[in-house]
Coordinates of C-alpha atoms and ligand atoms in Angstrom, one line a residue:
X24 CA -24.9 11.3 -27.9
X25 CA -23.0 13.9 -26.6
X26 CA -25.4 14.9 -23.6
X27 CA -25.6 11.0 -23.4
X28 CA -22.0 10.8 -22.5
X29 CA -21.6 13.8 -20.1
X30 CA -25.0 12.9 -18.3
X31 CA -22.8 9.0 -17.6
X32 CA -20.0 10.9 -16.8
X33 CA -21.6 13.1 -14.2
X34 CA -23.8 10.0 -12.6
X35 CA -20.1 8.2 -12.5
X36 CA -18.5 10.8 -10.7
X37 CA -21.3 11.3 -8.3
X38 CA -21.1 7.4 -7.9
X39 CA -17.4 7.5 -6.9
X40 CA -17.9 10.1 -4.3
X41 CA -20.5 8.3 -2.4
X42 CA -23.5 10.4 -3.4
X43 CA -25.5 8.4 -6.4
X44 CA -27.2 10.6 -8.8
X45 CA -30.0 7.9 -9.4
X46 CA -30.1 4.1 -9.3
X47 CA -28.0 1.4 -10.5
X48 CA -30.6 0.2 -12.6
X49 CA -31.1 3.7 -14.5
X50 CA -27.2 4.0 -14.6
X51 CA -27.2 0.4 -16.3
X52 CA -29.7 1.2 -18.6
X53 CA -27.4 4.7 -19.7
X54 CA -24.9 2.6 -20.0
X55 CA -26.3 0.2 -22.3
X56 CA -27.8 2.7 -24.4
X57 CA -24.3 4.5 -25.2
X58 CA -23.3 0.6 -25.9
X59 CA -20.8 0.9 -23.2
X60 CA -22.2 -2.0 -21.0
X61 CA -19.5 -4.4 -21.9
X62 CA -16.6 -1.8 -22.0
X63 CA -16.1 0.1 -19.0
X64 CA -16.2 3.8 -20.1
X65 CA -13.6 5.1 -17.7
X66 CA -11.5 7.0 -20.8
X67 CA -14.9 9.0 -20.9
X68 CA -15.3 9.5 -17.4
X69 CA -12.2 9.3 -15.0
X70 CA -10.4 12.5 -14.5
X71 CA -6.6 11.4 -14.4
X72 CA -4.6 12.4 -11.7
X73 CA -7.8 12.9 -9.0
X74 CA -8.4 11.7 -5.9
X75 CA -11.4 9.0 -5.8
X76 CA -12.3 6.9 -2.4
X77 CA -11.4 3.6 -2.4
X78 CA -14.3 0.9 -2.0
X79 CA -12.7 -0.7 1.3
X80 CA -10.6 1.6 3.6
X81 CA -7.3 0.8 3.1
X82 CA -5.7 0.1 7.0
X83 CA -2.2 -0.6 8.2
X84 CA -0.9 -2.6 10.4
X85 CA 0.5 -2.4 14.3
X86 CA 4.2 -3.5 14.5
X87 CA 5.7 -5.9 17.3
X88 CA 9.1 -6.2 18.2
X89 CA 9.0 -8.9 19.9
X90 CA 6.8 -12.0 21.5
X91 CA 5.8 -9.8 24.5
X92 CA 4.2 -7.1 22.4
X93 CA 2.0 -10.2 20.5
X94 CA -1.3 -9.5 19.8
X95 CA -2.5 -13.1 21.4
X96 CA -5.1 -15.4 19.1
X97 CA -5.3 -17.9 21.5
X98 CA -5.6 -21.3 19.2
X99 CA -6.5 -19.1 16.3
X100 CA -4.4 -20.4 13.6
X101 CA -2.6 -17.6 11.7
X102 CA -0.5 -17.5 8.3
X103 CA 2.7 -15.7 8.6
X104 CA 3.4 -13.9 4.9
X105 CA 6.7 -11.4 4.1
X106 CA 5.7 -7.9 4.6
X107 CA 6.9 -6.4 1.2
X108 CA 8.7 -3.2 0.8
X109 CA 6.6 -1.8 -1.7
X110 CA 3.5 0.8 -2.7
X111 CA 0.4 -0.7 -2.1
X112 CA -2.4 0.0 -4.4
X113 CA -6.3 -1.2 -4.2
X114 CA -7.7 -2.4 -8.1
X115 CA -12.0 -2.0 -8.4
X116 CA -13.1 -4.4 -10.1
X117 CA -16.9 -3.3 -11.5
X118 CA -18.8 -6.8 -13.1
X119 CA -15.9 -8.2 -13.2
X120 CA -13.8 -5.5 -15.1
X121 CA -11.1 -3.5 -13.8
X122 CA -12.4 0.1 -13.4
X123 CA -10.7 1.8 -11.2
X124 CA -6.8 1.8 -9.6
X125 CA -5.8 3.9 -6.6
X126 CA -2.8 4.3 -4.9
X127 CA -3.2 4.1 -1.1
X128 CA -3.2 7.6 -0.6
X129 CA -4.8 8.1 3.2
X130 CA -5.7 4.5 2.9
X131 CA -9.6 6.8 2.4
X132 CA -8.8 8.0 -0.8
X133 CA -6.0 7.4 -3.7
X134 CA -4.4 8.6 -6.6
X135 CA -6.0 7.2 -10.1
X136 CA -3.5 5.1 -11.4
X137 CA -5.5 3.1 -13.5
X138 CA -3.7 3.8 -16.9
X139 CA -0.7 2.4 -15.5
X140 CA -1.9 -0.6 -13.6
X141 CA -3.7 -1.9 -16.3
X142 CA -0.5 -3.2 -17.9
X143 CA 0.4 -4.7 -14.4
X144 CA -3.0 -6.9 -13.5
X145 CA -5.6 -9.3 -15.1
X146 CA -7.8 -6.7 -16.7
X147 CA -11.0 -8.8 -16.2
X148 CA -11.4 -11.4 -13.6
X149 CA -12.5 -14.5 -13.9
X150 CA -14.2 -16.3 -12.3
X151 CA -16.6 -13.3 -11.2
X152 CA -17.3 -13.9 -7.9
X153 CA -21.0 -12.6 -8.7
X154 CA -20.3 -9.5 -6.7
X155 CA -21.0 -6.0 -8.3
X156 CA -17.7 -4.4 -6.6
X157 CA -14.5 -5.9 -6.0
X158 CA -11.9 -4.6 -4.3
X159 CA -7.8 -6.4 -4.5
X160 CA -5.8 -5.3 -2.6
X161 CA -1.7 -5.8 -3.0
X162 CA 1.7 -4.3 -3.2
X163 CA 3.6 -3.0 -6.3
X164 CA 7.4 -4.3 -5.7
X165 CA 10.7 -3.8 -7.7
X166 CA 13.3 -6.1 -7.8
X167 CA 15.9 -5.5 -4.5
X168 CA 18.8 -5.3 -6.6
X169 CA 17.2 -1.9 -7.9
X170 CA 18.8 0.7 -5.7
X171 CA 16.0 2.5 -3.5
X172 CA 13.9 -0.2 -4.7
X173 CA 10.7 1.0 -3.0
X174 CA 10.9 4.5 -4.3
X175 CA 11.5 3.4 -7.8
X176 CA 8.3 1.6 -7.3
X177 CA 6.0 3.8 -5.9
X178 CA 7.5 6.6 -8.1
X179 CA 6.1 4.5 -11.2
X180 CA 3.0 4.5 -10.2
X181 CA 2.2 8.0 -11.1
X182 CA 4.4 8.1 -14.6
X183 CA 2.3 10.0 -17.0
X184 CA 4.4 8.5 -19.9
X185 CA 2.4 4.7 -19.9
X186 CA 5.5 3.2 -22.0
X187 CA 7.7 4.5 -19.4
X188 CA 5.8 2.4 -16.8
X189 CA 5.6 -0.8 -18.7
X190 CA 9.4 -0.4 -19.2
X191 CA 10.1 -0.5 -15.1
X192 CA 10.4 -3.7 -13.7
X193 CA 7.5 -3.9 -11.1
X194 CA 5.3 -6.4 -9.9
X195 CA 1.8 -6.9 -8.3
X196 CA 1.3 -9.5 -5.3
X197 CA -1.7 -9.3 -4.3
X198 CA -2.5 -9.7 -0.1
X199 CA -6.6 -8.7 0.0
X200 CA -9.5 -9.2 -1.4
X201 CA -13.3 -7.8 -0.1
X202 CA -16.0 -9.0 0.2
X203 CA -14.1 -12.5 1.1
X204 CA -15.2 -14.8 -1.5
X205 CA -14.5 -17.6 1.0
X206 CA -14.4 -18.3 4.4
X207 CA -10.7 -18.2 4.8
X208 CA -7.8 -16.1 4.1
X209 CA -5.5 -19.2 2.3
X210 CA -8.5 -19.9 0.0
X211 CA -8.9 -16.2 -1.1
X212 CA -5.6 -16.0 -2.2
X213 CA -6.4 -19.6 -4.2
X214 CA -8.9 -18.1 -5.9
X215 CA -6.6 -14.7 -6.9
X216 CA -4.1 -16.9 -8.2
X217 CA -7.0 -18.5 -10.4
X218 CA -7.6 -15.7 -11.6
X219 CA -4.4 -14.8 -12.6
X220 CA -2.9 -12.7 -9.4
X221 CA 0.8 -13.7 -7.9
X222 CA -0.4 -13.7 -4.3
X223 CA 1.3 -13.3 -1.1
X224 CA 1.2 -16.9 -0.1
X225 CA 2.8 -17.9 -3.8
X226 CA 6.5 -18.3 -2.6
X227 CA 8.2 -16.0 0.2
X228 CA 10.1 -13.9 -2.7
X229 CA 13.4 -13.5 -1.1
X230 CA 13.6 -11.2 -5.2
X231 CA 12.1 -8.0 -3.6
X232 CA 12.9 -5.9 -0.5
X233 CA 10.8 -7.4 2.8
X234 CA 11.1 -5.3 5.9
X235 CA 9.2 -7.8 8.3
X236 CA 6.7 -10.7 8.5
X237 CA 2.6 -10.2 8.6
X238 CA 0.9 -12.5 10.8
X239 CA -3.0 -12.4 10.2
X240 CA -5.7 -15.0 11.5
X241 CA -6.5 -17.7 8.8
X242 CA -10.4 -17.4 9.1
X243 CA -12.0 -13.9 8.0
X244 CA -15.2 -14.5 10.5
X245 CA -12.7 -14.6 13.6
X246 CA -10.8 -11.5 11.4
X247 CA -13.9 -9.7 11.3
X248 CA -15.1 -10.5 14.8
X249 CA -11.6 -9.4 16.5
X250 CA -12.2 -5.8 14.9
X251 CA -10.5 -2.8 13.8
X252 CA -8.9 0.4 15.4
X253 CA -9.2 3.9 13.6
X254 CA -5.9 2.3 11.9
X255 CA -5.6 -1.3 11.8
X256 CA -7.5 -4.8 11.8
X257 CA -6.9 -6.0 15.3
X258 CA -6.6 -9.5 13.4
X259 CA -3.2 -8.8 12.1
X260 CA 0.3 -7.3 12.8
X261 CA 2.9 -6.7 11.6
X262 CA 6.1 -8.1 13.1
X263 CA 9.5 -6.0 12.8
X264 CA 13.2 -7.1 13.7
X265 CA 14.9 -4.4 15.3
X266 CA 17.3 -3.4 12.9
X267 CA 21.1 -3.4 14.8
X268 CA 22.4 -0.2 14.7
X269 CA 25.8 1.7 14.3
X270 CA 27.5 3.8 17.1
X271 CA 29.1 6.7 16.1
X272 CA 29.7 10.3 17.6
X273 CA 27.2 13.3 17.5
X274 CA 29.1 16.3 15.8
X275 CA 26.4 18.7 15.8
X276 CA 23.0 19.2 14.7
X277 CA 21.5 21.8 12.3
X278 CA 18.6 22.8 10.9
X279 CA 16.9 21.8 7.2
X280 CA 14.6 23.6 5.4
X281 CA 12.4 20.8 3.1
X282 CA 10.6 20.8 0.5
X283 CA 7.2 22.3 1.7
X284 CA 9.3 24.8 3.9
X285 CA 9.3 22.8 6.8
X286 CA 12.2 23.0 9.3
X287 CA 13.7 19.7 11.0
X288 CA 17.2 18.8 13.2
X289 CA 19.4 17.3 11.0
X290 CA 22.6 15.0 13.1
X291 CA 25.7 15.9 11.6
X292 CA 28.0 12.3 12.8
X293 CA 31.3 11.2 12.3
X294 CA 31.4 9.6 9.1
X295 CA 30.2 5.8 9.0
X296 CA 29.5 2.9 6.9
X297 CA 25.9 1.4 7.0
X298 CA 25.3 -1.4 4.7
X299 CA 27.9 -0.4 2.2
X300 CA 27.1 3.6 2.3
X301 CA 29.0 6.4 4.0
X302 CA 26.6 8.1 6.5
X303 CA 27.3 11.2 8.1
X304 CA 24.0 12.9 8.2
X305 CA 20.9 11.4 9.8
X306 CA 17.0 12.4 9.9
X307 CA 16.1 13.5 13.5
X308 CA 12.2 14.0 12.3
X309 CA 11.5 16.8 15.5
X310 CA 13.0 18.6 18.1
X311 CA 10.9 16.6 20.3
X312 CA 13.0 13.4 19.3
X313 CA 15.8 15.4 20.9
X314 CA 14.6 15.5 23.9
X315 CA 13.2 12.3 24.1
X316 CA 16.6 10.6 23.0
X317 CA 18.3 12.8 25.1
X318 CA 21.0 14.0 22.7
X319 CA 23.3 16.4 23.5
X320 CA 26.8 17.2 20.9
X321 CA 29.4 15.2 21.5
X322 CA 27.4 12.2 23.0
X323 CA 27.4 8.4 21.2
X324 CA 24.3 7.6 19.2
X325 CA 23.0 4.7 17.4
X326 CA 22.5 4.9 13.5
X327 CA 20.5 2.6 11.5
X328 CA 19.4 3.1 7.8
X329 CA 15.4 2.9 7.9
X330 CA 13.5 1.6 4.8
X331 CA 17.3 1.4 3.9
X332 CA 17.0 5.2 2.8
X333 CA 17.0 7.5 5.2
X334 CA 20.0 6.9 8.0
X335 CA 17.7 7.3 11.6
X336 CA 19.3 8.3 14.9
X337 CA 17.5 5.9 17.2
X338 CA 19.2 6.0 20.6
X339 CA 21.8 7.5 22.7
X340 CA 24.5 4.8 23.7
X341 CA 26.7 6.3 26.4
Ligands
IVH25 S1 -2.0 -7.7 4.7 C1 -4.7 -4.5 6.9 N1 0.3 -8.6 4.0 O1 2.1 -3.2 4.7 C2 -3.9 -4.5 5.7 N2 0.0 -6.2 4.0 O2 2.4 -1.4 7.0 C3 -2.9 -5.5 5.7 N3 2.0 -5.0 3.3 O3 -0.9 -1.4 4.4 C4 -2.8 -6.3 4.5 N4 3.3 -6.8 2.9 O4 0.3 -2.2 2.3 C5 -0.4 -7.5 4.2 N5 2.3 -9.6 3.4 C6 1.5 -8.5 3.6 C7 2.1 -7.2 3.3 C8 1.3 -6.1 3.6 C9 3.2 -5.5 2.9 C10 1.7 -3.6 3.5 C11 0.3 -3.2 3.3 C12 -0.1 -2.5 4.6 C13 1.2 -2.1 5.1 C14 1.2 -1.9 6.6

Protein backbone atom coordinates (compact mmCIF):
# COMPACT_ATOMS: atom_id res chain seq x y z
CA UNK A 1 0.00 0.00 0.00
CA UNK A 2 2.62 2.16 0.99
CA UNK A 3 4.79 1.87 -2.36
CA UNK A 4 1.24 2.18 -3.91
CA UNK A 5 0.79 5.58 -2.66
CA UNK A 6 4.33 7.08 -3.23
CA UNK A 7 4.41 5.46 -6.79
CA UNK A 8 0.65 7.88 -7.39
CA UNK A 9 2.27 10.50 -5.71
CA UNK A 10 5.45 10.59 -7.88
CA UNK A 11 3.31 9.91 -11.34
CA UNK A 12 1.07 13.12 -9.94
CA UNK A 13 3.88 15.30 -9.51
CA UNK A 14 5.49 14.33 -12.76
CA UNK A 15 1.86 15.02 -14.22
CA UNK A 16 1.72 18.59 -12.81
CA UNK A 17 5.03 19.51 -14.26
CA UNK A 18 4.26 18.72 -17.77
CA UNK A 19 6.41 15.55 -18.02
CA UNK A 20 3.84 12.24 -17.53
CA UNK A 21 5.49 9.38 -15.98
CA UNK A 22 3.06 6.89 -17.96
CA UNK A 23 -0.41 7.13 -19.38
CA UNK A 24 -3.64 8.35 -18.15
CA UNK A 25 -5.04 5.07 -18.37
CA UNK A 26 -2.26 3.33 -16.08
CA UNK A 27 -2.49 6.39 -13.75
CA UNK A 28 -6.40 5.67 -13.58
CA UNK A 29 -6.02 2.24 -13.00
CA UNK A 30 -3.38 3.26 -9.77
CA UNK A 31 -5.76 5.25 -8.81
CA UNK A 32 -8.59 2.98 -8.65
CA UNK A 33 -6.60 0.37 -7.10
CA UNK A 34 -5.63 2.52 -3.90
CA UNK A 35 -9.68 3.26 -4.03
CA UNK A 36 -8.92 6.82 -4.61
CA UNK A 37 -10.83 7.16 -8.05
CA UNK A 38 -13.72 9.05 -6.59
CA UNK A 39 -11.66 11.13 -4.04
CA UNK A 40 -9.03 13.11 -5.38
CA UNK A 41 -5.92 12.14 -3.39
CA UNK A 42 -4.27 15.59 -3.31
CA UNK A 43 -3.75 15.36 0.81
CA UNK A 44 -1.42 12.42 -0.31
CA UNK A 45 0.18 14.06 -3.03
CA UNK A 46 0.32 17.98 -3.23
CA UNK A 47 3.22 19.49 -1.52
CA UNK A 48 1.71 22.69 0.26
CA UNK A 49 3.13 25.85 -0.39
CA UNK A 50 4.93 24.82 -4.09
CA UNK A 51 4.78 26.22 -7.07
CA UNK A 52 2.62 24.03 -9.76
CA UNK A 53 1.88 25.42 -13.55
CA UNK A 54 -1.35 26.38 -14.11
CA UNK A 55 -3.38 24.42 -16.96
CA UNK A 56 -4.08 27.72 -19.06
CA UNK A 57 -1.62 30.59 -18.84
CA UNK A 58 -2.97 33.08 -16.80
CA UNK A 59 -2.66 36.69 -19.13
CA UNK A 60 -3.44 40.24 -18.25
CA UNK A 61 -4.83 42.68 -19.84
CA UNK A 62 -3.65 46.09 -21.92
CA UNK A 63 -5.08 49.25 -20.30
CA UNK A 64 -6.78 52.28 -22.40
CA UNK A 65 -7.23 55.65 -21.20
CA UNK A 66 -9.23 56.70 -23.47
CA UNK A 67 -11.36 56.09 -26.90
CA UNK A 68 -8.24 56.84 -28.98
CA UNK A 69 -6.15 54.19 -27.48
CA UNK A 70 -9.27 51.46 -28.27
CA UNK A 71 -8.43 48.28 -29.39
CA UNK A 72 -11.14 48.51 -32.47
CA UNK A 73 -13.63 45.18 -32.94
CA UNK A 74 -15.30 46.61 -35.70
CA UNK A 75 -19.09 45.27 -35.24
CA UNK A 76 -17.77 42.78 -32.82
CA UNK A 77 -20.18 42.94 -30.05
CA UNK A 78 -18.32 43.06 -26.64
CA UNK A 79 -19.54 42.82 -22.88
CA UNK A 80 -18.20 45.54 -20.70
CA UNK A 81 -17.73 43.82 -16.89
CA UNK A 82 -16.08 45.79 -13.61
CA UNK A 83 -12.48 45.08 -13.44
CA UNK A 84 -12.28 44.01 -9.67
CA UNK A 85 -9.56 44.99 -7.34
CA UNK A 86 -8.79 41.73 -6.18
CA UNK A 87 -6.16 38.45 -6.25
CA UNK A 88 -6.96 36.45 -9.03
CA UNK A 89 -6.67 32.77 -8.64
CA UNK A 90 -7.22 29.78 -11.37
CA UNK A 91 -9.31 26.41 -9.64
CA UNK A 92 -8.42 22.76 -11.81
CA UNK A 93 -11.00 20.99 -11.83
CA UNK A 94 -9.87 17.12 -12.60
CA UNK A 95 -13.40 14.87 -13.57
CA UNK A 96 -15.21 17.25 -12.30
CA UNK A 97 -13.47 17.67 -8.80
CA UNK A 98 -11.54 20.39 -7.61
CA UNK A 99 -7.92 19.35 -7.49
CA UNK A 100 -5.85 21.91 -7.60
CA UNK A 101 -5.88 25.97 -6.61
CA UNK A 102 -3.16 28.48 -7.68
CA UNK A 103 -2.63 31.76 -7.08
CA UNK A 104 -1.69 33.68 -10.28
CA UNK A 105 1.75 33.81 -9.49
CA UNK A 106 3.68 34.65 -13.09
CA UNK A 107 0.26 34.04 -14.59
CA UNK A 108 2.81 30.37 -15.63
CA UNK A 109 2.89 29.15 -12.42
CA UNK A 110 1.08 29.72 -8.81
CA UNK A 111 1.12 29.23 -5.35
CA UNK A 112 -1.05 26.01 -3.98
CA UNK A 113 -3.80 27.43 -2.32
CA UNK A 114 -6.01 24.71 -2.48
CA UNK A 115 -6.68 24.17 1.31
CA UNK A 116 -8.00 27.44 1.48
CA UNK A 117 -10.04 27.84 -1.56
CA UNK A 118 -11.88 24.87 -1.00
CA UNK A 119 -13.99 26.64 1.62
CA UNK A 120 -14.45 29.52 -0.99
CA UNK A 121 -15.84 27.46 -4.35
CA UNK A 122 -18.17 24.51 -5.39
CA UNK A 123 -15.91 21.65 -4.62
CA UNK A 124 -17.29 19.48 -7.51
CA UNK A 125 -18.89 20.81 -10.50
CA UNK A 126 -21.78 19.97 -11.94
CA UNK A 127 -22.77 19.68 -14.66
CA UNK A 128 -19.29 18.15 -15.96
CA UNK A 129 -18.75 19.56 -19.01
CA UNK A 130 -17.21 15.99 -20.08
CA UNK A 131 -13.82 17.52 -20.12
CA UNK A 132 -10.91 15.82 -18.24
CA UNK A 133 -9.39 19.36 -17.09
CA UNK A 134 -11.04 22.38 -16.27
CA UNK A 135 -9.61 25.40 -15.58
CA UNK A 136 -11.94 28.74 -13.77
CA UNK A 137 -10.59 31.33 -13.66
CA UNK A 138 -11.81 34.49 -11.24
CA UNK A 139 -10.93 37.09 -8.60
CA UNK A 140 -10.88 36.75 -4.78
CA UNK A 141 -12.45 40.20 -3.54
CA UNK A 142 -13.03 41.74 0.01
CA UNK A 143 -15.56 43.94 0.86
CA UNK A 144 -14.33 47.94 0.04
CA UNK A 145 -15.22 49.00 3.39
CA UNK A 146 -12.22 46.73 4.48
CA UNK A 147 -9.28 49.17 4.61
CA UNK A 148 -6.53 47.99 1.96
CA UNK A 149 -9.13 45.80 0.83
CA UNK A 150 -7.03 44.11 -1.93
CA UNK A 151 -4.16 43.21 0.31
CA UNK A 152 -6.40 41.82 2.88
CA UNK A 153 -7.50 39.63 0.18
CA UNK A 154 -4.68 38.43 -1.44
CA UNK A 155 -2.84 38.18 1.92
CA UNK A 156 -5.56 35.39 2.76
CA UNK A 157 -4.83 33.46 0.24
CA UNK A 158 -1.74 32.01 1.64
CA UNK A 159 -3.01 31.74 5.54
CA UNK A 160 -1.61 28.56 6.78
CA UNK A 161 -4.19 28.67 9.69
CA UNK A 162 -7.52 27.35 7.36
CA UNK A 163 -9.98 28.72 10.16
CA UNK A 164 -8.35 31.86 9.89
CA UNK A 165 -9.25 32.00 6.10
CA UNK A 166 -12.85 30.98 6.46
CA UNK A 167 -13.15 33.77 9.11
CA UNK A 168 -12.06 36.73 6.37
CA UNK A 169 -14.70 37.91 4.46
CA UNK A 170 -13.74 37.09 0.75
CA UNK A 171 -15.37 36.26 -2.20
CA UNK A 172 -14.87 34.37 -5.55
CA UNK A 173 -16.35 35.84 -8.91
CA UNK A 174 -15.44 34.01 -11.37
CA UNK A 175 -14.46 35.83 -15.14
CA UNK A 176 -12.92 32.50 -17.17
CA UNK A 177 -13.45 29.37 -17.94
CA UNK A 178 -11.19 26.88 -20.64
CA UNK A 179 -11.81 25.01 -22.74
CA UNK A 180 -15.09 27.33 -23.51
CA UNK A 181 -17.91 25.02 -22.94
CA UNK A 182 -19.96 27.22 -25.35
CA UNK A 183 -19.57 29.38 -28.09
CA UNK A 184 -19.91 32.60 -26.23
CA UNK A 185 -18.48 34.42 -23.37
CA UNK A 186 -22.26 35.42 -21.74
CA UNK A 187 -23.16 31.71 -21.94
CA UNK A 188 -20.04 30.44 -20.09
CA UNK A 189 -20.57 32.52 -17.32
CA UNK A 190 -24.53 30.96 -17.44
CA UNK A 191 -23.23 27.77 -17.08
CA UNK A 192 -20.65 28.86 -13.94
CA UNK A 193 -23.50 30.28 -12.23
CA UNK A 194 -25.24 26.78 -12.80
CA UNK A 195 -22.92 25.37 -11.33
CA UNK A 196 -22.83 27.40 -8.41
CA UNK A 197 -20.08 30.28 -9.25
CA UNK A 198 -21.09 34.26 -8.63
CA UNK A 199 -19.77 35.38 -12.03
CA UNK A 200 -18.68 38.54 -13.34
CA UNK A 201 -21.80 39.32 -15.34
CA UNK A 202 -24.02 38.49 -11.92
CA UNK A 203 -24.54 42.22 -10.89
CA UNK A 204 -21.82 45.08 -11.35
CA UNK A 205 -20.96 44.82 -7.41
CA UNK A 206 -20.53 48.40 -6.58
CA UNK A 207 -19.63 46.03 -2.63
CA UNK A 208 -15.96 45.49 -3.67
CA UNK A 209 -13.11 47.85 -4.79
CA UNK A 210 -13.30 48.11 -8.97
CA UNK A 211 -10.40 50.02 -10.54
CA UNK A 212 -11.74 50.09 -14.22
CA UNK A 213 -14.05 48.28 -16.71
CA UNK A 214 -13.05 45.00 -18.95
CA UNK A 215 -14.27 45.11 -22.33
CA UNK A 216 -13.89 41.58 -24.02
CA UNK A 217 -15.54 40.28 -27.42
CA UNK A 218 -18.75 38.23 -26.69
CA UNK A 219 -17.82 35.31 -29.08
CA UNK A 220 -14.70 33.14 -28.02
CA UNK A 221 -14.07 31.97 -31.96
CA UNK A 222 -13.51 35.86 -32.89
CA UNK A 223 -11.55 35.86 -29.17
CA UNK A 224 -9.41 33.14 -30.20
CA UNK A 225 -8.95 34.30 -33.84
CA UNK A 226 -7.93 38.02 -32.75
CA UNK A 227 -4.86 36.44 -30.69
CA UNK A 228 -2.67 36.94 -27.93
CA UNK A 229 0.67 38.96 -27.13
CA UNK A 230 3.43 37.41 -24.80
CA UNK A 231 0.94 39.19 -22.20
CA UNK A 232 -2.49 39.66 -23.13
CA UNK A 233 -5.52 38.37 -25.35
CA UNK A 234 -5.72 40.90 -28.07
CA UNK A 235 -9.62 40.34 -27.60
CA UNK A 236 -9.86 42.25 -24.46
CA UNK A 237 -8.67 45.38 -22.48
CA UNK A 238 -8.83 46.79 -19.86
CA UNK A 239 -10.21 50.37 -19.64
CA UNK A 240 -8.71 52.77 -16.78
CA UNK A 241 -9.97 56.33 -15.74
CA UNK A 242 -7.22 58.49 -15.16
CA UNK A 243 -7.34 59.03 -11.64
CA UNK A 244 -7.29 63.15 -10.91
CA UNK A 245 -4.44 63.98 -9.04
CA UNK A 246 -3.24 66.34 -6.16
CA UNK A 247 -0.64 69.25 -6.63
CA UNK A 248 1.57 69.69 -4.05
CA UNK A 249 5.34 70.82 -3.70
CA UNK A 250 8.50 68.58 -4.04
CA UNK A 251 10.47 68.96 -0.70
CA UNK A 252 13.16 66.53 -1.41
CA UNK A 253 13.71 63.12 -2.41
CA UNK A 254 15.66 60.39 -0.60
CA UNK A 255 16.59 57.12 -0.90
CA UNK A 256 14.78 53.68 0.70
CA UNK A 257 16.29 50.65 1.27
CA UNK A 258 13.24 47.68 0.89
CA UNK A 259 12.72 44.69 1.78
CA UNK A 260 14.95 42.53 -0.54
CA UNK A 261 17.69 45.33 -0.18
CA UNK A 262 16.69 47.14 -3.02
CA UNK A 263 17.21 50.93 -3.20
CA UNK A 264 14.35 53.36 -4.74
CA UNK A 265 13.70 57.58 -4.65
CA UNK A 266 11.32 58.25 -2.28
CA UNK A 267 9.36 62.18 -2.76
CA UNK A 268 9.38 63.75 0.37
CA UNK A 269 6.00 66.60 -0.35
CA UNK A 270 4.34 69.03 1.49
CA UNK A 271 1.84 67.37 3.48
CA UNK A 272 -1.56 66.59 1.67
CA UNK A 273 -4.86 64.97 1.96
CA UNK A 274 -5.80 62.19 -0.72
CA UNK A 275 -9.06 60.61 -0.21
CA UNK A 276 -9.20 61.22 3.45
CA UNK A 277 -5.24 60.29 4.17
CA UNK A 278 -2.40 62.62 4.92
CA UNK A 279 0.28 62.03 2.27
CA UNK A 280 3.64 63.30 2.44
CA UNK A 281 5.75 60.58 1.06
CA UNK A 282 5.19 59.11 -2.39
CA UNK A 283 6.76 55.90 -4.41
CA UNK A 284 8.93 57.23 -7.25
CA UNK A 285 9.62 53.37 -8.41
CA UNK A 286 13.36 54.48 -10.30
CA UNK A 287 15.57 57.00 -10.87
CA UNK A 288 14.62 56.79 -14.34
CA UNK A 289 11.04 58.06 -13.47
CA UNK A 290 13.05 61.11 -12.41
CA UNK A 291 14.22 61.91 -15.29
CA UNK A 292 11.39 61.09 -17.33
CA UNK A 293 9.05 63.40 -15.11
CA UNK A 294 11.52 65.80 -15.01
CA UNK A 295 11.61 66.52 -11.30
CA UNK A 296 13.74 68.67 -9.79
CA UNK A 297 13.22 69.98 -5.56
CA UNK A 298 11.16 72.60 -5.20
CA UNK A 299 9.10 72.00 -8.47
CA UNK A 300 4.91 71.21 -8.26
CA UNK A 301 4.03 67.60 -8.87
CA UNK A 302 0.87 65.72 -9.17
CA UNK A 303 -0.04 62.96 -6.46
CA UNK A 304 -2.49 60.37 -6.83
CA UNK A 305 -3.04 57.25 -4.47
CA UNK A 306 -2.63 54.18 -6.90
CA UNK A 307 -4.55 50.88 -6.00
CA UNK A 308 -5.46 53.42 -3.29
CA UNK A 309 -2.23 52.30 -1.30
CA UNK A 310 0.69 53.53 -2.43
CA UNK A 311 0.51 57.58 -3.04
CA UNK A 312 2.28 57.83 -6.93
CA UNK A 313 4.05 61.00 -8.15
CA UNK A 314 2.77 61.04 -11.75
CA UNK A 315 3.62 64.36 -13.27
CA UNK A 316 5.36 67.61 -12.96
CA UNK A 317 2.67 70.55 -13.10
CA UNK A 318 4.66 73.82 -13.34
S1 LIG B 1 -11.23 38.88 -17.82
C1 LIG B 1 -7.18 37.75 -19.96
N1 LIG B 1 -12.56 40.39 -16.26
O1 LIG B 1 -7.45 41.90 -14.03
C2 LIG B 1 -7.60 37.70 -18.55
N2 LIG B 1 -10.29 40.03 -15.67
O2 LIG B 1 -5.18 43.42 -15.01
C3 LIG B 1 -8.73 38.61 -18.34
N3 LIG B 1 -9.64 41.15 -13.57
O3 LIG B 1 -5.49 39.15 -14.91
C4 LIG B 1 -9.82 37.98 -17.61
N4 LIG B 1 -11.59 42.03 -13.13
O4 LIG B 1 -7.01 39.01 -12.87
C5 LIG B 1 -11.36 39.85 -16.46
N5 LIG B 1 -13.97 41.69 -15.01
C6 LIG B 1 -12.78 41.13 -15.18
C7 LIG B 1 -11.70 41.35 -14.29
C8 LIG B 1 -10.47 40.78 -14.57
C9 LIG B 1 -10.35 41.89 -12.71
C10 LIG B 1 -8.20 40.89 -13.41
C11 LIG B 1 -7.64 39.63 -13.96
C12 LIG B 1 -6.58 40.01 -14.93
C13 LIG B 1 -6.22 41.37 -14.46
C14 LIG B 1 -5.62 42.21 -15.54
Amino acid sequence: MKNLEALIKRARIAYYNGKPLMSDEAYDRLEEQLGVATEVGHDLIRDKGARYPHAFPMYSLQKAYSIEDHPDYGNEPVTVTPKLDGAAVSLQYINGRLSLALTRGDGKHGLDITDNMRFLVPRILLPCTGKHIVQITGEVVAPATIKNSRNYAAGALSLHDVIEFQNRDLTFIAYGIQPYPTLDFIEDMDFLDHCGFETIIDSNYPMFPQDGEVWRVINNEAFEELGYTSHHPRGAFAKKVKQEGVVTELIDVVWQVGKSGNVSPVAILDPIDIDGARVARATLHNIGIIEELGLEIGCMVEVIRAGEIIPQVVRRVD
